[in-house]
GROMACS .gro file of C-alpha atoms in nm:
model
  348
    1UNK     CA    1   8.706  12.237  11.040
    2UNK     CA    2   8.935  12.202  10.982
    3UNK     CA    3   9.061  12.195  10.548
    4UNK     CA    4   9.382  12.102  10.304
    5UNK     CA    5   9.470  12.220  10.023
    6UNK     CA    6   9.745  12.088   9.795
    7UNK     CA    7   9.882  12.275   9.555
    8UNK     CA    8   9.951  12.050   9.158
    9UNK     CA    9  10.116  12.218   8.793
   10UNK     CA   10   9.899  11.938   8.691
   11UNK     CA   11   9.648  11.714   8.704
   12UNK     CA   12   9.623  11.341   8.765
   13UNK     CA   13   9.593  11.058   8.471
   14UNK     CA   14   9.787  11.277   8.184
   15UNK     CA   15  10.010  11.080   8.236
   16UNK     CA   16  10.238  11.312   8.470
   17UNK     CA   17  10.411  11.177   8.794
   18UNK     CA   18  10.389  11.500   9.019
   19UNK     CA   19  10.029  11.539   8.837
   20UNK     CA   20   9.951  11.218   9.026
   21UNK     CA   21  10.152  11.225   9.275
   22UNK     CA   22   9.953  11.538   9.351
   23UNK     CA   23   9.632  11.361   9.419
   24UNK     CA   24   9.681  11.100   9.528
   25UNK     CA   25   9.895  11.300   9.861
   26UNK     CA   26   9.548  11.500   9.865
   27UNK     CA   27   9.369  11.122   9.881
   28UNK     CA   28   9.606  11.025  10.103
   29UNK     CA   29   9.564  11.321  10.396
   30UNK     CA   30   9.185  11.337  10.314
   31UNK     CA   31   9.193  11.080  10.536
   32UNK     CA   32   9.369  11.279  10.821
   33UNK     CA   33   9.181  11.616  10.786
   34UNK     CA   34   8.965  11.770  10.450
   35UNK     CA   35   9.185  11.772  10.260
   36UNK     CA   36   9.107  11.923   9.839
   37UNK     CA   37   9.353  11.879   9.508
   38UNK     CA   38   9.355  12.237   9.302
   39UNK     CA   39   9.570  12.259   8.969
   40UNK     CA   40   9.702  12.538   8.890
   41UNK     CA   41   9.534  12.805   8.608
   42UNK     CA   42   9.233  12.505   8.555
   43UNK     CA   43   9.008  12.789   8.881
   44UNK     CA   44   9.004  13.087   9.058
   45UNK     CA   45   9.238  13.072   9.346
   46UNK     CA   46   9.040  13.038   9.683
   47UNK     CA   47   9.037  13.278   9.971
   48UNK     CA   48   9.326  13.198  10.204
   49UNK     CA   49   9.078  13.225  10.459
   50UNK     CA   50   9.017  12.908  10.341
   51UNK     CA   51   9.224  12.706  10.367
   52UNK     CA   52   9.395  12.625  10.701
   53UNK     CA   53   9.771  12.427  10.551
   54UNK     CA   54   9.887  12.405  10.152
   55UNK     CA   55  10.059  12.181  10.009
   56UNK     CA   56  10.246  12.325   9.742
   57UNK     CA   57  10.396  12.081   9.470
   58UNK     CA   58  10.661  12.268   9.286
   59UNK     CA   59  10.864  12.249   8.919
   60UNK     CA   60  11.065  12.386   8.750
   61UNK     CA   61  10.778  12.333   8.519
   62UNK     CA   62  10.551  12.457   8.740
   63UNK     CA   63  10.332  12.740   8.561
   64UNK     CA   64  10.517  13.066   8.401
   65UNK     CA   65  10.475  13.400   8.316
   66UNK     CA   66  10.155  13.604   8.425
   67UNK     CA   67  10.065  13.234   8.561
   68UNK     CA   68  10.393  13.232   8.753
   69UNK     CA   69  10.315  13.552   8.957
   70UNK     CA   70   9.928  13.586   8.978
   71UNK     CA   71  10.000  13.164   9.202
   72UNK     CA   72  10.313  13.401   9.358
   73UNK     CA   73  10.096  13.664   9.471
   74UNK     CA   74   9.807  13.437   9.546
   75UNK     CA   75  10.145  13.229   9.802
   76UNK     CA   76  10.137  13.587   9.909
   77UNK     CA   77   9.850  13.626  10.079
   78UNK     CA   78   9.824  13.300  10.249
   79UNK     CA   79  10.133  13.298  10.352
   80UNK     CA   80  10.055  13.732  10.553
   81UNK     CA   81   9.750  13.475  10.653
   82UNK     CA   82   9.934  13.360  10.871
   83UNK     CA   83   9.877  12.923  10.705
   84UNK     CA   84  10.169  12.751  10.624
   85UNK     CA   85  10.307  12.605  10.316
   86UNK     CA   86  10.449  12.323  10.370
   87UNK     CA   87  10.689  12.330   9.969
   88UNK     CA   88  10.742  12.002   9.824
   89UNK     CA   89  11.019  12.033   9.506
   90UNK     CA   90  10.995  11.737   9.318
   91UNK     CA   91  11.339  11.919   9.020
   92UNK     CA   92  11.507  12.253   9.066
   93UNK     CA   93  11.785  12.281   8.778
   94UNK     CA   94  11.916  12.062   8.526
   95UNK     CA   95  12.343  11.963   8.587
   96UNK     CA   96  12.605  12.181   8.438
   97UNK     CA   97  12.709  12.103   8.078
   98UNK     CA   98  12.968  12.322   8.024
   99UNK     CA   99  12.748  12.563   7.808
  100UNK     CA  100  12.567  12.916   7.860
  101UNK     CA  101  12.234  12.846   7.746
  102UNK     CA  102  12.253  12.594   8.105
  103UNK     CA  103  12.479  12.850   8.369
  104UNK     CA  104  12.166  13.096   8.282
  105UNK     CA  105  11.922  12.876   8.283
  106UNK     CA  106  12.062  12.693   8.598
  107UNK     CA  107  12.035  13.034   8.761
  108UNK     CA  108  11.678  13.119   8.662
  109UNK     CA  109  11.526  12.803   8.829
  110UNK     CA  110  11.751  12.861   9.119
  111UNK     CA  111  11.648  13.156   9.170
  112UNK     CA  112  11.273  13.057   9.098
  113UNK     CA  113  11.292  12.722   9.377
  114UNK     CA  114  11.435  13.093   9.637
  115UNK     CA  115  11.228  13.261   9.577
  116UNK     CA  116  10.937  12.928   9.580
  117UNK     CA  117  11.108  12.848   9.904
  118UNK     CA  118  11.111  13.138  10.108
  119UNK     CA  119  10.693  13.105  10.132
  120UNK     CA  120  10.744  12.739  10.272
  121UNK     CA  121  10.648  12.682  10.617
  122UNK     CA  122  10.910  12.345  10.537
  123UNK     CA  123  11.022  12.210  10.243
  124UNK     CA  124  10.992  11.822  10.139
  125UNK     CA  125  11.224  11.619   9.838
  126UNK     CA  126  11.151  11.267   9.770
  127UNK     CA  127  11.566  11.241   9.776
  128UNK     CA  128  11.832  11.261  10.040
  129UNK     CA  129  12.116  11.365   9.765
  130UNK     CA  130  11.869  11.619   9.711
  131UNK     CA  131  11.839  11.800  10.076
  132UNK     CA  132  12.237  11.770  10.034
  133UNK     CA  133  12.218  12.035   9.610
  134UNK     CA  134  11.938  12.274   9.822
  135UNK     CA  135  12.142  12.280  10.078
  136UNK     CA  136  12.457  12.331   9.914
  137UNK     CA  137  12.312  12.597   9.707
  138UNK     CA  138  12.207  12.816  10.008
  139UNK     CA  139  11.811  12.933   9.864
  140UNK     CA  140  11.636  12.671  10.157
  141UNK     CA  141  11.758  13.012  10.436
  142UNK     CA  142  11.732  12.720  10.749
  143UNK     CA  143  11.352  12.565  10.700
  144UNK     CA  144  11.304  12.241  10.810
  145UNK     CA  145  11.436  11.966  10.561
  146UNK     CA  146  11.186  11.686  10.517
  147UNK     CA  147  11.341  11.363  10.309
  148UNK     CA  148  10.958  11.146  10.217
  149UNK     CA  149  11.004  10.946   9.933
  150UNK     CA  150  10.715  10.936   9.606
  151UNK     CA  151  10.504  10.696   9.631
  152UNK     CA  152  10.332  10.452   9.415
  153UNK     CA  153  10.081  10.584   9.114
  154UNK     CA  154   9.973  10.275   9.027
  155UNK     CA  155   9.752  10.108   9.280
  156UNK     CA  156   9.765   9.695   9.241
  157UNK     CA  157   9.488   9.513   9.032
  158UNK     CA  158   9.167   9.298   9.320
  159UNK     CA  159   9.310   8.988   9.091
  160UNK     CA  160   9.709   8.959   8.994
  161UNK     CA  161   9.749   8.760   8.679
  162UNK     CA  162   9.863   8.330   8.780
  163UNK     CA  163  10.305   8.273   8.867
  164UNK     CA  164  10.538   8.618   8.701
  165UNK     CA  165  10.643   8.476   8.409
  166UNK     CA  166  10.604   8.758   8.198
  167UNK     CA  167  10.982   8.825   8.156
  168UNK     CA  168  11.131   9.093   8.215
  169UNK     CA  169  10.988   9.402   8.238
  170UNK     CA  170  11.062   9.763   8.223
  171UNK     CA  171  10.888  10.044   8.294
  172UNK     CA  172  10.939  10.448   8.326
  173UNK     CA  173  11.092  10.669   8.005
  174UNK     CA  174  11.341  10.632   7.797
  175UNK     CA  175  11.502  11.012   7.939
  176UNK     CA  176  11.558  10.773   8.258
  177UNK     CA  177  11.757  10.566   8.135
  178UNK     CA  178  12.150  10.476   8.155
  179UNK     CA  179  12.278  10.502   7.778
  180UNK     CA  180  12.580  10.233   7.869
  181UNK     CA  181  12.343   9.963   8.064
  182UNK     CA  182  12.058  10.000   7.803
  183UNK     CA  183  12.318   9.948   7.538
  184UNK     CA  184  12.517   9.641   7.744
  185UNK     CA  185  12.075   9.531   7.749
  186UNK     CA  186  12.052   9.497   7.343
  187UNK     CA  187  12.384   9.333   7.275
  188UNK     CA  188  12.291   9.039   7.494
  189UNK     CA  189  11.956   9.064   7.438
  190UNK     CA  190  12.041   9.056   7.007
  191UNK     CA  191  12.354   8.773   7.167
  192UNK     CA  192  12.214   8.410   7.188
  193UNK     CA  193  12.027   8.318   7.501
  194UNK     CA  194  11.846   8.564   7.500
  195UNK     CA  195  11.479   8.521   7.408
  196UNK     CA  196  11.338   8.668   7.748
  197UNK     CA  197  11.042   8.866   7.677
  198UNK     CA  198  11.117   9.195   7.689
  199UNK     CA  199  10.815   9.434   7.770
  200UNK     CA  200  10.925   9.751   7.798
  201UNK     CA  201  10.571  10.000   7.900
  202UNK     CA  202  10.633  10.429   7.868
  203UNK     CA  203  10.389  10.669   7.789
  204UNK     CA  204  10.490  10.627   7.512
  205UNK     CA  205  10.613  10.338   7.278
  206UNK     CA  206  10.677  10.529   6.957
  207UNK     CA  207  10.930  10.751   7.204
  208UNK     CA  208  11.120  10.453   7.405
  209UNK     CA  209  11.093  10.256   7.050
  210UNK     CA  210  11.325  10.553   6.867
  211UNK     CA  211  11.565  10.623   7.169
  212UNK     CA  212  11.629  10.198   7.194
  213UNK     CA  213  11.756  10.189   6.804
  214UNK     CA  214  11.907  10.534   6.796
  215UNK     CA  215  12.132  10.513   7.158
  216UNK     CA  216  12.130  10.162   7.283
  217UNK     CA  217  12.107  10.066   6.902
  218UNK     CA  218  11.946   9.734   6.978
  219UNK     CA  219  11.655   9.640   6.731
  220UNK     CA  220  11.325   9.711   6.734
  221UNK     CA  221  11.214   9.330   6.736
  222UNK     CA  222  11.351   9.208   7.073
  223UNK     CA  223  11.133   9.519   7.286
  224UNK     CA  224  10.794   9.439   7.361
  225UNK     CA  225  10.654   9.781   7.327
  226UNK     CA  226  10.373   9.887   7.559
  227UNK     CA  227  10.323  10.318   7.579
  228UNK     CA  228   9.936  10.479   7.684
  229UNK     CA  229   9.840  10.209   7.924
  230UNK     CA  230   9.539  10.207   8.169
  231UNK     CA  231   9.683  10.171   8.548
  232UNK     CA  232   9.503   9.872   8.536
  233UNK     CA  233   9.698   9.709   8.232
  234UNK     CA  234   9.996   9.812   8.354
  235UNK     CA  235   9.945   9.733   8.705
  236UNK     CA  236   9.876   9.353   8.566
  237UNK     CA  237  10.171   9.370   8.323
  238UNK     CA  238  10.367   9.433   8.692
  239UNK     CA  239  10.191   9.093   8.849
  240UNK     CA  240  10.332   8.920   8.545
  241UNK     CA  241  10.682   9.059   8.477
  242UNK     CA  242  10.945   8.788   8.583
  243UNK     CA  243  11.252   9.046   8.688
  244UNK     CA  244  11.214   9.380   8.683
  245UNK     CA  245  11.519   9.622   8.492
  246UNK     CA  246  11.538   9.983   8.669
  247UNK     CA  247  11.882  10.129   8.455
  248UNK     CA  248  11.763  10.461   8.571
  249UNK     CA  249  12.045  10.725   8.534
  250UNK     CA  250  12.141  10.873   8.852
  251UNK     CA  251  12.064  10.515   8.970
  252UNK     CA  252  11.725  10.380   9.256
  253UNK     CA  253  11.657  10.641   9.402
  254UNK     CA  254  11.336  10.732   9.610
  255UNK     CA  255  11.197  11.037   9.400
  256UNK     CA  256  11.076  10.725   9.130
  257UNK     CA  257  10.753  10.683   9.080
  258UNK     CA  258  10.791  10.394   8.804
  259UNK     CA  259  11.088  10.233   9.091
  260UNK     CA  260  10.764  10.236   9.380
  261UNK     CA  261  10.591  10.129   9.098
  262UNK     CA  262  10.761   9.808   9.116
  263UNK     CA  263  10.859   9.739   9.486
  264UNK     CA  264  10.427   9.773   9.556
  265UNK     CA  265  10.390   9.533   9.238
  266UNK     CA  266  10.730   9.269   9.409
  267UNK     CA  267  10.817   9.280   9.152
  268UNK     CA  268  11.242   9.130   9.187
  269UNK     CA  269  11.389   9.395   9.047
  270UNK     CA  270  11.768   9.433   8.946
  271UNK     CA  271  11.816   9.801   8.981
  272UNK     CA  272  12.137  10.044   8.988
  273UNK     CA  273  12.328  10.184   9.230
  274UNK     CA  274  12.476  10.564   9.196
  275UNK     CA  275  12.500  10.906   9.293
  276UNK     CA  276  12.110  10.906   9.377
  277UNK     CA  277  12.029  10.640   9.577
  278UNK     CA  278  11.881  10.646   9.920
  279UNK     CA  279  12.073  10.512  10.192
  280UNK     CA  280  11.806  10.285  10.286
  281UNK     CA  281  11.727  10.179   9.982
  282UNK     CA  282  12.078   9.998  10.036
  283UNK     CA  283  11.950   9.903  10.366
  284UNK     CA  284  11.656   9.689  10.238
  285UNK     CA  285  11.739   9.416  10.088
  286UNK     CA  286  11.535   9.483   9.864
  287UNK     CA  287  11.671   9.510   9.500
  288UNK     CA  288  11.993   9.352   9.373
  289UNK     CA  289  12.164   9.695   9.345
  290UNK     CA  290  12.464   9.730   9.132
  291UNK     CA  291  12.700   9.985   9.061
  292UNK     CA  292  12.652  10.236   8.734
  293UNK     CA  293  13.005  10.240   8.628
  294UNK     CA  294  12.987   9.895   8.540
  295UNK     CA  295  12.722   9.775   8.201
  296UNK     CA  296  12.854   9.385   8.231
  297UNK     CA  297  12.732   9.327   8.569
  298UNK     CA  298  12.389   9.458   8.538
  299UNK     CA  299  12.349   9.214   8.267
  300UNK     CA  300  12.533   8.954   8.415
  301UNK     CA  301  12.253   9.050   8.730
  302UNK     CA  302  11.959   8.972   8.492
  303UNK     CA  303  12.136   8.684   8.428
  304UNK     CA  304  12.153   8.517   8.778
  305UNK     CA  305  11.849   8.660   8.869
  306UNK     CA  306  11.652   8.496   8.677
  307UNK     CA  307  11.846   8.064   8.673
  308UNK     CA  308  11.754   8.214   9.059
  309UNK     CA  309  11.410   8.135   9.199
  310UNK     CA  310  11.462   8.119   9.523
  311UNK     CA  311  11.650   8.477   9.504
  312UNK     CA  312  11.362   8.600   9.288
  313UNK     CA  313  11.139   8.549   9.574
  314UNK     CA  314  11.376   8.695   9.838
  315UNK     CA  315  11.384   9.038   9.688
  316UNK     CA  316  10.993   9.021   9.589
  317UNK     CA  317  10.900   9.023   9.959
  318UNK     CA  318  11.176   9.243  10.043
  319UNK     CA  319  11.069   9.436   9.830
  320UNK     CA  320  10.733   9.496   9.981
  321UNK     CA  321  10.760   9.510  10.291
  322UNK     CA  322  11.087   9.836  10.205
  323UNK     CA  323  10.685   9.963  10.013
  324UNK     CA  324  10.526   9.958  10.279
  325UNK     CA  325  10.755  10.043  10.551
  326UNK     CA  326  10.866  10.449  10.369
  327UNK     CA  327  10.674  10.533  10.051
  328UNK     CA  328  10.266  10.332  10.133
  329UNK     CA  329  10.023  10.651  10.097
  330UNK     CA  330   9.923  10.606  10.430
  331UNK     CA  331  10.360  10.632  10.543
  332UNK     CA  332  10.368  10.957  10.277
  333UNK     CA  333  10.044  11.120  10.479
  334UNK     CA  334  10.196  11.026  10.811
  335UNK     CA  335  10.522  11.283  10.718
  336UNK     CA  336  10.348  11.545  10.550
  337UNK     CA  337  10.218  11.593  10.900
  338UNK     CA  338  10.481  11.605  11.058
  339UNK     CA  339  10.681  11.864  10.852
  340UNK     CA  340  10.295  12.105  10.886
  341UNK     CA  341  10.392  12.033  11.289
  342UNK     CA  342  10.716  12.147  11.253
  343UNK     CA  343  11.080  12.042  11.398
  344UNK     CA  344  11.377  11.988  11.262
  345UNK     CA  345  11.514  11.817  10.958
  346UNK     CA  346  11.355  11.496  10.914
  347UNK     CA  347  11.515  11.156  10.747
  348UNK     CA  348  11.347  10.851  10.550
   0.00000   0.00000   0.00000
């Protein structure tokens, strides 16, 4: 019997997008053939002969030191046994900042990615810019690269609340947000006429609140803070939202599980269009996209959509359609099966 293995650096349910992604990927692949989830460091590695294919979820936060070497030896045994290894590179190295410390970190992480990719039959990334950057860095060799968007880690509640009258919702960690846009939002919140409730759903309410005050210059009273919610509680917040905000610093992209959740829940969403924004997100029309260099335009788009219910309804329908076409878990599983079968590079 064919058996597959998804290898993850962390388990699900820890407010870790990669761990949740890996668990849902294993479940989706399990509808194709029996698939197990292995969390690095939580038990003995299975024998290479016991699995027929491995889907390795990699990020720089993956195991280090002795555990990294142990993991590497296991992947070497899998490769020698002739089992295909599909490596998903979720993150790889930070952008340069002019410091020697950052330059050394980037060099070290490039070496790690090269080592991981050397064992891969094919590589999966979530966004187009990742494929281009990894190719340009020369760390992948001639391995096929498949662009497969992430899915939502928040399943919609069975009985959603009534109308979308919950106000504005921000979903995600503070570190992902664009400071200039967030400052513009804070200024708007402080002005007259911005009384529509704003709820920020994140891993840590305290972390988001502190960032909002320190970086955005906002008032803590201008936001409803929601941290550490259960999956069903987050879903209820999204189902009730009048309008979503997605001011990601690098632009809306297919690597953001929070964006996937907004789209799956049909939240009409204003998002930044930046260097990481994927072409299909622009073409499909499921988001109200605003150029990243125009913070005031982002606020203007929010105000315009709050006054335009038909436009919000159209965005909601388009977002669900885009999610079903590109980001649903059956679609993702099918893309991994195609990567396993071999072939040339594919785009979302």
